[in-house]
Amino acid sequence: MKKVIEMYLDSAHTNIPKLEKNLDSGTVEQLKTLVHSMKPHFDFMGMHVSRELAERIEQKIANNEDTANLHKLCRQLVLMIEQSITELKISMKNS
């Protein structure tokens, strides 16, 4: 399980800056692809709320919905990922 957690942490550290860059630059199709690629990681880690949020982000992009709300949802996702990183590092340290 430790290897799986390490793989998630590596991908999370890589994906956060990419997510923020795509969001800030307005490259929503790349953002959609990135968020889509993160969903299996959320599933495997049992992060159901993050998975649902990723799906909402994908749907908003696919439907060309309000970009202001898209920013809010993406920032929320980043915060969830950052929180998971912190919690997993503490858990690994204590085990």
mmCIF file of N, CA, C and O in Angstrom:
data_model
loop_
_atom_site.group_PDB
_atom_site.id
_atom_site.type_symbol
_atom_site.label_atom_id
_atom_site.label_comp_id
_atom_site.label_asym_id
_atom_site.label_seq_id
_atom_site.Cartn_x
_atom_site.Cartn_y
_atom_site.Cartn_z
ATOM 1 N N MET A 1 0.821 -1.193 0.000
ATOM 2 C CA MET A 1 0.000 0.000 0.000
ATOM 3 C C MET A 1 0.872 1.268 0.000
ATOM 4 O O MET A 1 0.494 2.277 -0.573
ATOM 5 N N LYS A 2 2.029 1.154 0.647
ATOM 6 C CA LYS A 2 2.925 2.313 0.715
ATOM 7 C C LYS A 2 3.335 2.772 -0.686
ATOM 8 O O LYS A 2 3.374 3.964 -0.962
ATOM 9 N N LYS A 3 3.595 1.816 -1.570
ATOM 10 C CA LYS A 3 3.995 2.145 -2.946
ATOM 11 C C LYS A 3 2.866 2.885 -3.673
ATOM 12 O O LYS A 3 3.111 3.850 -4.400
ATOM 13 N N VAL A 4 1.640 2.448 -3.461
ATOM 14 C CA VAL A 4 0.475 3.085 -4.089
ATOM 15 C C VAL A 4 0.330 4.524 -3.594
ATOM 16 O O VAL A 4 0.089 5.443 -4.379
ATOM 17 N N ILE A 5 0.518 4.710 -2.306
ATOM 18 C CA ILE A 5 0.422 6.063 -1.732
ATOM 19 C C ILE A 5 1.525 6.945 -2.300
ATOM 20 O O ILE A 5 1.281 8.103 -2.660
ATOM 21 N N GLU A 6 2.726 6.402 -2.397
ATOM 22 C CA GLU A 6 3.837 7.178 -2.955
ATOM 23 C C GLU A 6 3.566 7.571 -4.403
ATOM 24 O O GLU A 6 3.876 8.686 -4.816
ATOM 25 N N MET A 7 2.979 6.653 -5.167
ATOM 26 C CA MET A 7 2.646 6.958 -6.557
ATOM 27 C C MET A 7 1.593 8.068 -6.622
ATOM 28 O O MET A 7 1.689 8.977 -7.461
ATOM 29 N N TYR A 8 0.602 8.001 -5.747
ATOM 30 C CA TYR A 8 -0.415 9.051 -5.709
ATOM 31 C C TYR A 8 0.225 10.387 -5.351
ATOM 32 O O TYR A 8 -0.050 11.403 -5.988
ATOM 33 N N LEU A 9 1.079 10.390 -4.337
ATOM 34 C CA LEU A 9 1.723 11.636 -3.909
ATOM 35 C C LEU A 9 2.562 12.238 -5.036
ATOM 36 O O LEU A 9 2.527 13.454 -5.254
ATOM 37 N N ASP A 10 3.285 11.401 -5.749
ATOM 38 C CA ASP A 10 4.087 11.884 -6.881
ATOM 39 C C ASP A 10 3.202 12.524 -7.945
ATOM 40 O O ASP A 10 3.498 13.618 -8.440
ATOM 41 N N SER A 11 2.115 11.841 -8.290
ATOM 42 C CA SER A 11 1.233 12.385 -9.323
ATOM 43 C C SER A 11 0.536 13.655 -8.839
ATOM 44 O O SER A 11 0.360 14.597 -9.605
ATOM 45 N N ALA A 12 0.163 13.685 -7.577
ATOM 46 C CA ALA A 12 -0.505 14.868 -7.031
ATOM 47 C C ALA A 12 0.426 16.079 -7.070
ATOM 48 O O ALA A 12 0.019 17.173 -7.464
ATOM 49 N N HIS A 13 1.677 15.865 -6.677
ATOM 50 C CA HIS A 13 2.652 16.970 -6.712
ATOM 51 C C HIS A 13 2.871 17.475 -8.131
ATOM 52 O O HIS A 13 3.088 18.663 -8.338
ATOM 53 N N THR A 14 2.815 16.594 -9.091
ATOM 54 C CA THR A 14 2.990 16.964 -10.492
ATOM 55 C C THR A 14 1.742 17.647 -11.050
ATOM 56 O O THR A 14 1.836 18.613 -11.812
ATOM 57 N N ASN A 15 0.566 17.139 -10.675
ATOM 58 C CA ASN A 15 -0.682 17.617 -11.264
ATOM 59 C C ASN A 15 -1.165 18.963 -10.735
ATOM 60 O O ASN A 15 -1.809 19.705 -11.477
ATOM 61 N N ILE A 16 -0.869 19.288 -9.498
ATOM 62 C CA ILE A 16 -1.339 20.565 -8.948
ATOM 63 C C ILE A 16 -0.833 21.751 -9.775
ATOM 64 O O ILE A 16 -1.628 22.585 -10.197
ATOM 65 N N PRO A 17 0.472 21.865 -10.032
ATOM 66 C CA PRO A 17 0.922 23.005 -10.850
ATOM 67 C C PRO A 17 0.349 22.995 -12.266
ATOM 68 O O PRO A 17 0.040 24.052 -12.822
ATOM 69 N N LYS A 18 0.185 21.806 -12.841
ATOM 70 C CA LYS A 18 -0.394 21.720 -14.178
ATOM 71 C C LYS A 18 -1.846 22.196 -14.164
ATOM 72 O O LYS A 18 -2.270 22.926 -15.067
ATOM 73 N N LEU A 19 -2.580 21.781 -13.146
ATOM 74 C CA LEU A 19 -3.974 22.191 -13.020
ATOM 75 C C LEU A 19 -4.071 23.713 -12.904
ATOM 76 O O LEU A 19 -4.851 24.352 -13.614
ATOM 77 N N GLU A 20 -3.255 24.282 -12.033
ATOM 78 C CA GLU A 20 -3.266 25.737 -11.833
ATOM 79 C C GLU A 20 -2.844 26.474 -13.103
ATOM 80 O O GLU A 20 -3.440 27.497 -13.452
ATOM 81 N N LYS A 21 -1.836 25.956 -13.797
ATOM 82 C CA LYS A 21 -1.367 26.590 -15.027
ATOM 83 C C LYS A 21 -2.464 26.587 -16.094
ATOM 84 O O LYS A 21 -2.730 27.612 -16.730
ATOM 85 N N ASN A 22 -3.094 25.437 -16.298
ATOM 86 C CA ASN A 22 -4.160 25.347 -17.299
ATOM 87 C C ASN A 22 -5.349 26.225 -16.934
ATOM 88 O O ASN A 22 -5.959 26.843 -17.801
ATOM 89 N N LEU A 23 -5.659 26.294 -15.676
ATOM 90 C CA LEU A 23 -6.767 27.132 -15.220
ATOM 91 C C LEU A 23 -6.452 28.608 -15.452
ATOM 92 O O LEU A 23 -7.270 29.349 -16.008
ATOM 93 N N ASP A 24 -5.266 29.019 -15.051
ATOM 94 C CA ASP A 24 -4.876 30.427 -15.184
ATOM 95 C C ASP A 24 -4.728 30.859 -16.643
ATOM 96 O O ASP A 24 -5.028 31.987 -16.992
ATOM 97 N N SER A 25 -4.268 29.939 -17.494
ATOM 98 C CA SER A 25 -4.065 30.294 -18.897
ATOM 99 C C SER A 25 -5.328 30.126 -19.734
ATOM 100 O O SER A 25 -5.355 30.534 -20.897
ATOM 101 N N GLY A 26 -6.340 29.511 -19.148
ATOM 102 C CA GLY A 26 -7.604 29.350 -19.864
ATOM 103 C C GLY A 26 -7.614 28.217 -20.865
ATOM 104 O O GLY A 26 -8.483 28.158 -21.724
ATOM 105 N N THR A 27 -6.662 27.306 -20.760
ATOM 106 C CA THR A 27 -6.636 26.150 -21.662
ATOM 107 C C THR A 27 -7.531 25.054 -21.081
ATOM 108 O O THR A 27 -7.061 24.084 -20.496
ATOM 109 N N VAL A 28 -8.831 25.264 -21.279
ATOM 110 C CA VAL A 28 -9.815 24.409 -20.620
ATOM 111 C C VAL A 28 -9.821 22.974 -21.145
ATOM 112 O O VAL A 28 -10.111 22.051 -20.381
ATOM 113 N N GLU A 29 -9.506 22.760 -22.401
ATOM 114 C CA GLU A 29 -9.484 21.388 -22.910
ATOM 115 C C GLU A 29 -8.347 20.595 -22.264
ATOM 116 O O GLU A 29 -8.509 19.426 -21.934
ATOM 117 N N GLN A 30 -7.200 21.237 -22.086
ATOM 118 C CA GLN A 30 -6.093 20.568 -21.398
ATOM 119 C C GLN A 30 -6.446 20.345 -19.927
ATOM 120 O O GLN A 30 -6.096 19.322 -19.346
ATOM 121 N N LEU A 31 -7.141 21.312 -19.351
ATOM 122 C CA LEU A 31 -7.605 21.188 -17.975
ATOM 123 C C LEU A 31 -8.552 19.998 -17.849
ATOM 124 O O LEU A 31 -8.437 19.179 -16.937
ATOM 125 N N LYS A 32 -9.461 19.884 -18.794
ATOM 126 C CA LYS A 32 -10.423 18.775 -18.800
ATOM 127 C C LYS A 32 -9.699 17.438 -18.891
ATOM 128 O O LYS A 32 -10.019 16.492 -18.159
ATOM 129 N N THR A 33 -8.716 17.339 -19.766
ATOM 130 C CA THR A 33 -7.943 16.108 -19.928
ATOM 131 C C THR A 33 -7.186 15.765 -18.646
ATOM 132 O O THR A 33 -7.175 14.608 -18.210
ATOM 133 N N LEU A 34 -6.586 16.755 -18.036
ATOM 134 C CA LEU A 34 -5.836 16.543 -16.798
ATOM 135 C C LEU A 34 -6.755 16.072 -15.678
ATOM 136 O O LEU A 34 -6.451 15.097 -14.980
ATOM 137 N N VAL A 35 -7.876 16.760 -15.499
ATOM 138 C CA VAL A 35 -8.826 16.392 -14.444
ATOM 139 C C VAL A 35 -9.337 14.971 -14.688
ATOM 140 O O VAL A 35 -9.451 14.181 -13.755
ATOM 141 N N HIS A 36 -9.601 14.657 -15.943
ATOM 142 C CA HIS A 36 -10.064 13.311 -16.285
ATOM 143 C C HIS A 36 -9.012 12.261 -15.887
ATOM 144 O O HIS A 36 -9.353 11.206 -15.340
ATOM 145 N N SER A 37 -7.753 12.563 -16.142
ATOM 146 C CA SER A 37 -6.682 11.610 -15.835
ATOM 147 C C SER A 37 -6.474 11.428 -14.331
ATOM 148 O O SER A 37 -5.904 10.418 -13.901
ATOM 149 N N MET A 38 -6.950 12.364 -13.537
ATOM 150 C CA MET A 38 -6.794 12.283 -12.085
ATOM 151 C C MET A 38 -7.867 11.412 -11.431
ATOM 152 O O MET A 38 -7.665 10.921 -10.317
ATOM 153 N N LYS A 39 -8.970 11.207 -12.108
ATOM 154 C CA LYS A 39 -10.093 10.473 -11.504
ATOM 155 C C LYS A 39 -9.736 9.053 -11.050
ATOM 156 O O LYS A 39 -10.130 8.666 -9.955
ATOM 157 N N PRO A 40 -8.985 8.281 -11.828
ATOM 158 C CA PRO A 40 -8.628 6.940 -11.331
ATOM 159 C C PRO A 40 -7.808 6.978 -10.039
ATOM 160 O O PRO A 40 -7.945 6.108 -9.185
ATOM 161 N N HIS A 41 -6.969 7.996 -9.899
ATOM 162 C CA HIS A 41 -6.180 8.141 -8.667
ATOM 163 C C HIS A 41 -7.114 8.384 -7.480
ATOM 164 O O HIS A 41 -6.921 7.818 -6.408
ATOM 165 N N PHE A 42 -8.111 9.232 -7.691
ATOM 166 C CA PHE A 42 -9.070 9.504 -6.622
ATOM 167 C C PHE A 42 -9.839 8.242 -6.261
ATOM 168 O O PHE A 42 -10.063 7.956 -5.087
ATOM 169 N N ASP A 43 -10.235 7.480 -7.278
ATOM 170 C CA ASP A 43 -10.955 6.221 -7.034
ATOM 171 C C ASP A 43 -10.104 5.269 -6.200
ATOM 172 O O ASP A 43 -10.573 4.706 -5.212
ATOM 173 N N PHE A 44 -8.871 5.093 -6.618
ATOM 174 C CA PHE A 44 -7.995 4.130 -5.961
ATOM 175 C C PHE A 44 -7.698 4.526 -4.519
ATOM 176 O O PHE A 44 -7.543 3.662 -3.656
ATOM 177 N N MET A 45 -7.652 5.835 -4.265
ATOM 178 C CA MET A 45 -7.360 6.319 -2.916
ATOM 179 C C MET A 45 -8.626 6.478 -2.073
ATOM 180 O O MET A 45 -8.548 6.879 -0.925
ATOM 181 N N GLY A 46 -9.778 6.177 -2.651
ATOM 182 C CA GLY A 46 -11.039 6.291 -1.915
ATOM 183 C C GLY A 46 -11.488 7.728 -1.715
ATOM 184 O O GLY A 46 -12.263 8.023 -0.807
ATOM 185 N N MET A 47 -11.046 8.621 -2.584
ATOM 186 C CA MET A 47 -11.360 10.054 -2.473
ATOM 187 C C MET A 47 -12.598 10.360 -3.325
ATOM 188 O O MET A 47 -12.521 10.981 -4.374
ATOM 189 N N HIS A 48 -13.741 9.890 -2.838
ATOM 190 C CA HIS A 48 -14.982 9.970 -3.606
ATOM 191 C C HIS A 48 -15.445 11.405 -3.866
ATOM 192 O O HIS A 48 -15.937 11.714 -4.951
ATOM 193 N N VAL A 49 -15.278 12.276 -2.889
ATOM 194 C CA VAL A 49 -15.701 13.672 -3.061
ATOM 195 C C VAL A 49 -14.832 14.353 -4.116
ATOM 196 O O VAL A 49 -15.335 15.094 -4.960
ATOM 197 N N SER A 50 -13.548 14.068 -4.095
ATOM 198 C CA SER A 50 -12.644 14.630 -5.110
ATOM 199 C C SER A 50 -13.001 14.109 -6.495
ATOM 200 O O SER A 50 -12.984 14.856 -7.479
ATOM 201 N N ARG A 51 -13.340 12.842 -6.571
ATOM 202 C CA ARG A 51 -13.755 12.240 -7.848
ATOM 203 C C ARG A 51 -15.010 12.925 -8.385
ATOM 204 O O ARG A 51 -15.087 13.268 -9.570
ATOM 205 N N GLU A 52 -15.999 13.137 -7.515
ATOM 206 C CA GLU A 52 -17.241 13.801 -7.927
ATOM 207 C C GLU A 52 -16.976 15.231 -8.375
ATOM 208 O O GLU A 52 -17.552 15.706 -9.357
ATOM 209 N N LEU A 53 -16.098 15.917 -7.671
ATOM 210 C CA LEU A 53 -15.745 17.281 -8.045
ATOM 211 C C LEU A 53 -15.051 17.306 -9.402
ATOM 212 O O LEU A 53 -15.333 18.167 -10.238
ATOM 213 N N ALA A 54 -14.165 16.353 -9.638
ATOM 214 C CA ALA A 54 -13.490 16.250 -10.938
ATOM 215 C C ALA A 54 -14.511 16.036 -12.052
ATOM 216 O O ALA A 54 -14.408 16.645 -13.125
ATOM 217 N N GLU A 55 -15.511 15.211 -11.802
ATOM 218 C CA GLU A 55 -16.559 14.985 -12.797
ATOM 219 C C GLU A 55 -17.357 16.267 -13.069
ATOM 220 O O GLU A 55 -17.682 16.555 -14.219
ATOM 221 N N ARG A 56 -17.654 17.018 -12.028
ATOM 222 C CA ARG A 56 -18.376 18.288 -12.200
ATOM 223 C C ARG A 56 -17.567 19.265 -13.041
ATOM 224 O O ARG A 56 -18.105 19.964 -13.902
ATOM 225 N N ILE A 57 -16.267 19.306 -12.793
ATOM 226 C CA ILE A 57 -15.385 20.194 -13.561
ATOM 227 C C ILE A 57 -15.401 19.781 -15.032
ATOM 228 O O ILE A 57 -15.559 20.625 -15.919
ATOM 229 N N GLU A 58 -15.261 18.495 -15.280
ATOM 230 C CA GLU A 58 -15.307 17.995 -16.658
ATOM 231 C C GLU A 58 -16.622 18.371 -17.347
ATOM 232 O O GLU A 58 -16.621 18.800 -18.498
ATOM 233 N N GLN A 59 -17.725 18.199 -16.657
ATOM 234 C CA GLN A 59 -19.034 18.502 -17.227
ATOM 235 C C GLN A 59 -19.181 19.986 -17.535
ATOM 236 O O GLN A 59 -19.715 20.360 -18.576
ATOM 237 N N LYS A 60 -18.705 20.832 -16.635
ATOM 238 C CA LYS A 60 -18.792 22.280 -16.858
ATOM 239 C C LYS A 60 -18.003 22.678 -18.101
ATOM 240 O O LYS A 60 -18.443 23.506 -18.881
ATOM 241 N N ILE A 61 -16.825 22.082 -18.278
ATOM 242 C CA ILE A 61 -16.014 22.386 -19.452
ATOM 243 C C ILE A 61 -16.710 21.876 -20.705
ATOM 244 O O ILE A 61 -16.802 22.588 -21.711
ATOM 245 N N ALA A 62 -17.211 20.650 -20.649
ATOM 246 C CA ALA A 62 -17.880 20.051 -21.810
ATOM 247 C C ALA A 62 -19.109 20.858 -22.223
ATOM 248 O O ALA A 62 -19.410 20.963 -23.416
ATOM 249 N N ASN A 63 -19.789 21.454 -21.245
ATOM 250 C CA ASN A 63 -21.007 22.224 -21.520
ATOM 251 C C ASN A 63 -20.749 23.716 -21.698
ATOM 252 O O ASN A 63 -21.690 24.499 -21.791
ATOM 253 N N ASN A 64 -19.463 24.122 -21.707
ATOM 254 C CA ASN A 64 -19.081 25.538 -21.829
ATOM 255 C C ASN A 64 -19.796 26.415 -20.804
ATOM 256 O O ASN A 64 -20.289 27.491 -21.129
ATOM 257 N N GLU A 65 -19.839 25.944 -19.562
ATOM 258 C CA GLU A 65 -20.523 26.689 -18.508
ATOM 259 C C GLU A 65 -19.623 27.760 -17.905
ATOM 260 O O GLU A 65 -18.452 27.855 -18.210
ATOM 261 N N ASP A 66 -20.183 28.513 -17.025
ATOM 262 C CA ASP A 66 -19.579 29.657 -16.350
ATOM 263 C C ASP A 66 -18.135 29.397 -15.902
ATOM 264 O O ASP A 66 -17.881 28.526 -15.085
ATOM 265 N N THR A 67 -17.198 30.169 -16.434
ATOM 266 C CA THR A 67 -15.792 29.971 -16.096
ATOM 267 C C THR A 67 -15.454 30.452 -14.685
ATOM 268 O O THR A 67 -14.528 29.940 -14.075
ATOM 269 N N ALA A 68 -16.183 31.430 -14.161
ATOM 270 C CA ALA A 68 -15.922 31.889 -12.795
ATOM 271 C C ALA A 68 -16.179 30.743 -11.813
ATOM 272 O O ALA A 68 -15.387 30.516 -10.897
ATOM 273 N N ASN A 69 -17.256 30.028 -12.026
ATOM 274 C CA ASN A 69 -17.553 28.885 -11.169
ATOM 275 C C ASN A 69 -16.532 27.776 -11.389
ATOM 276 O O ASN A 69 -16.171 27.069 -10.453
ATOM 277 N N LEU A 70 -16.050 27.639 -12.599
ATOM 278 C CA LEU A 70 -15.030 26.649 -12.905
ATOM 279 C C LEU A 70 -13.766 26.915 -12.095
ATOM 280 O O LEU A 70 -13.172 25.992 -11.536
ATOM 281 N N HIS A 71 -13.376 28.173 -12.013
ATOM 282 C CA HIS A 71 -12.209 28.546 -11.208
ATOM 283 C C HIS A 71 -12.416 28.135 -9.755
ATOM 284 O O HIS A 71 -11.514 27.581 -9.124
ATOM 285 N N LYS A 72 -13.582 28.404 -9.244
ATOM 286 C CA LYS A 72 -13.889 28.077 -7.845
ATOM 287 C C LYS A 72 -13.803 26.569 -7.612
ATOM 288 O O LYS A 72 -13.207 26.121 -6.634
ATOM 289 N N LEU A 73 -14.371 25.794 -8.525
ATOM 290 C CA LEU A 73 -14.346 24.343 -8.382
ATOM 291 C C LEU A 73 -12.923 23.794 -8.468
ATOM 292 O O LEU A 73 -12.549 22.893 -7.711
ATOM 293 N N CYS A 74 -12.131 24.348 -9.373
ATOM 294 C CA CYS A 74 -10.742 23.887 -9.513
ATOM 295 C C CYS A 74 -9.912 24.235 -8.292
ATOM 296 O O CYS A 74 -9.084 23.432 -7.840
ATOM 297 N N ARG A 75 -10.121 25.409 -7.751
ATOM 298 C CA ARG A 75 -9.400 25.794 -6.522
ATOM 299 C C ARG A 75 -9.788 24.855 -5.382
ATOM 300 O O ARG A 75 -8.944 24.460 -4.572
ATOM 301 N N GLN A 76 -11.065 24.496 -5.330
ATOM 302 C CA GLN A 76 -11.555 23.556 -4.330
ATOM 303 C C GLN A 76 -10.864 22.201 -4.495
ATOM 304 O O GLN A 76 -10.453 21.575 -3.507
ATOM 305 N N LEU A 77 -10.731 21.743 -5.728
ATOM 306 C CA LEU A 77 -10.070 20.471 -5.997
ATOM 307 C C LEU A 77 -8.603 20.522 -5.580
ATOM 308 O O LEU A 77 -8.097 19.581 -4.961
ATOM 309 N N VAL A 78 -7.933 21.607 -5.883
ATOM 310 C CA VAL A 78 -6.532 21.759 -5.477
ATOM 311 C C VAL A 78 -6.410 21.677 -3.961
ATOM 312 O O VAL A 78 -5.523 20.987 -3.428
ATOM 313 N N LEU A 79 -7.309 22.350 -3.253
ATOM 314 C CA LEU A 79 -7.268 22.303 -1.785
ATOM 315 C C LEU A 79 -7.480 20.887 -1.264
ATOM 316 O O LEU A 79 -6.815 20.459 -0.318
ATOM 317 N N MET A 80 -8.387 20.152 -1.881
ATOM 318 C CA MET A 80 -8.621 18.754 -1.474
ATOM 319 C C MET A 80 -7.379 17.905 -1.707
ATOM 320 O O MET A 80 -7.027 17.078 -0.862
ATOM 321 N N ILE A 81 -6.738 18.104 -2.837
ATOM 322 C CA ILE A 81 -5.530 17.335 -3.147
ATOM 323 C C ILE A 81 -4.421 17.690 -2.160
ATOM 324 O O ILE A 81 -3.731 16.807 -1.634
ATOM 325 N N GLU A 82 -4.259 18.974 -1.891
ATOM 326 C CA GLU A 82 -3.232 19.410 -0.937
ATOM 327 C C GLU A 82 -3.495 18.829 0.455
ATOM 328 O O GLU A 82 -2.564 18.399 1.145
ATOM 329 N N GLN A 83 -4.747 18.807 0.855
ATOM 330 C CA GLN A 83 -5.103 18.229 2.153
ATOM 331 C C GLN A 83 -4.786 16.734 2.177
ATOM 332 O O GLN A 83 -4.260 16.220 3.167
ATOM 333 N N SER A 84 -5.078 16.048 1.082
ATOM 334 C CA SER A 84 -4.789 14.610 1.032
ATOM 335 C C SER A 84 -3.288 14.360 1.116
ATOM 336 O O SER A 84 -2.857 13.405 1.768
ATOM 337 N N ILE A 85 -2.507 15.207 0.484
ATOM 338 C CA ILE A 85 -1.045 15.074 0.545
ATOM 339 C C ILE A 85 -0.573 15.179 1.988
ATOM 340 O O ILE A 85 0.198 14.349 2.473
ATOM 341 N N THR A 86 -1.056 16.196 2.677
ATOM 342 C CA THR A 86 -0.665 16.406 4.078
ATOM 343 C C THR A 86 -1.060 15.217 4.939
ATOM 344 O O THR A 86 -0.243 14.700 5.710
ATOM 345 N N GLU A 87 -2.298 14.773 4.797
ATOM 346 C CA GLU A 87 -2.784 13.656 5.616
ATOM 347 C C GLU A 87 -2.024 12.363 5.320
ATOM 348 O O GLU A 87 -1.693 11.609 6.238
ATOM 349 N N LEU A 88 -1.751 12.106 4.056
ATOM 350 C CA LEU A 88 -1.041 10.877 3.700
ATOM 351 C C LEU A 88 0.403 10.907 4.179
ATOM 352 O O LEU A 88 0.931 9.882 4.630
ATOM 353 N N LYS A 89 1.046 12.040 4.107
ATOM 354 C CA LYS A 89 2.428 12.145 4.603
ATOM 355 C C LYS A 89 2.478 11.896 6.100
ATOM 356 O O LYS A 89 3.380 11.199 6.592
ATOM 357 N N ILE A 90 1.530 12.448 6.833
ATOM 358 C CA ILE A 90 1.469 12.222 8.287
ATOM 359 C C ILE A 90 1.220 10.748 8.573
ATOM 360 O O ILE A 90 1.882 10.151 9.431
ATOM 361 N N SER A 91 0.288 10.165 7.842
ATOM 362 C CA SER A 91 -0.028 8.750 8.035
ATOM 363 C C SER A 91 1.174 7.859 7.751
ATOM 364 O O SER A 91 1.449 6.912 8.503
ATOM 365 N N MET A 92 1.898 8.160 6.685
ATOM 366 C CA MET A 92 3.080 7.352 6.344
ATOM 367 C C MET A 92 4.185 7.517 7.384
ATOM 368 O O MET A 92 4.886 6.566 7.700
ATOM 369 N N LYS A 93 4.301 8.720 7.915
ATOM 370 C CA LYS A 93 5.328 8.987 8.910
ATOM 371 C C LYS A 93 5.043 8.222 10.201
ATOM 372 O O LYS A 93 5.953 7.751 10.868
ATOM 373 N N ASN A 94 3.768 8.106 10.535
ATOM 374 C CA ASN A 94 3.368 7.460 11.788
ATOM 375 C C ASN A 94 3.254 5.940 11.679
ATOM 376 O O ASN A 94 2.995 5.276 12.674
ATOM 377 N N SER A 95 3.404 5.405 10.471
ATOM 378 C CA SER A 95 3.253 3.949 10.345
ATOM 379 C C SER A 95 4.575 3.228 10.255
ATOM 380 O O SER A 95 5.610 3.723 10.198
#
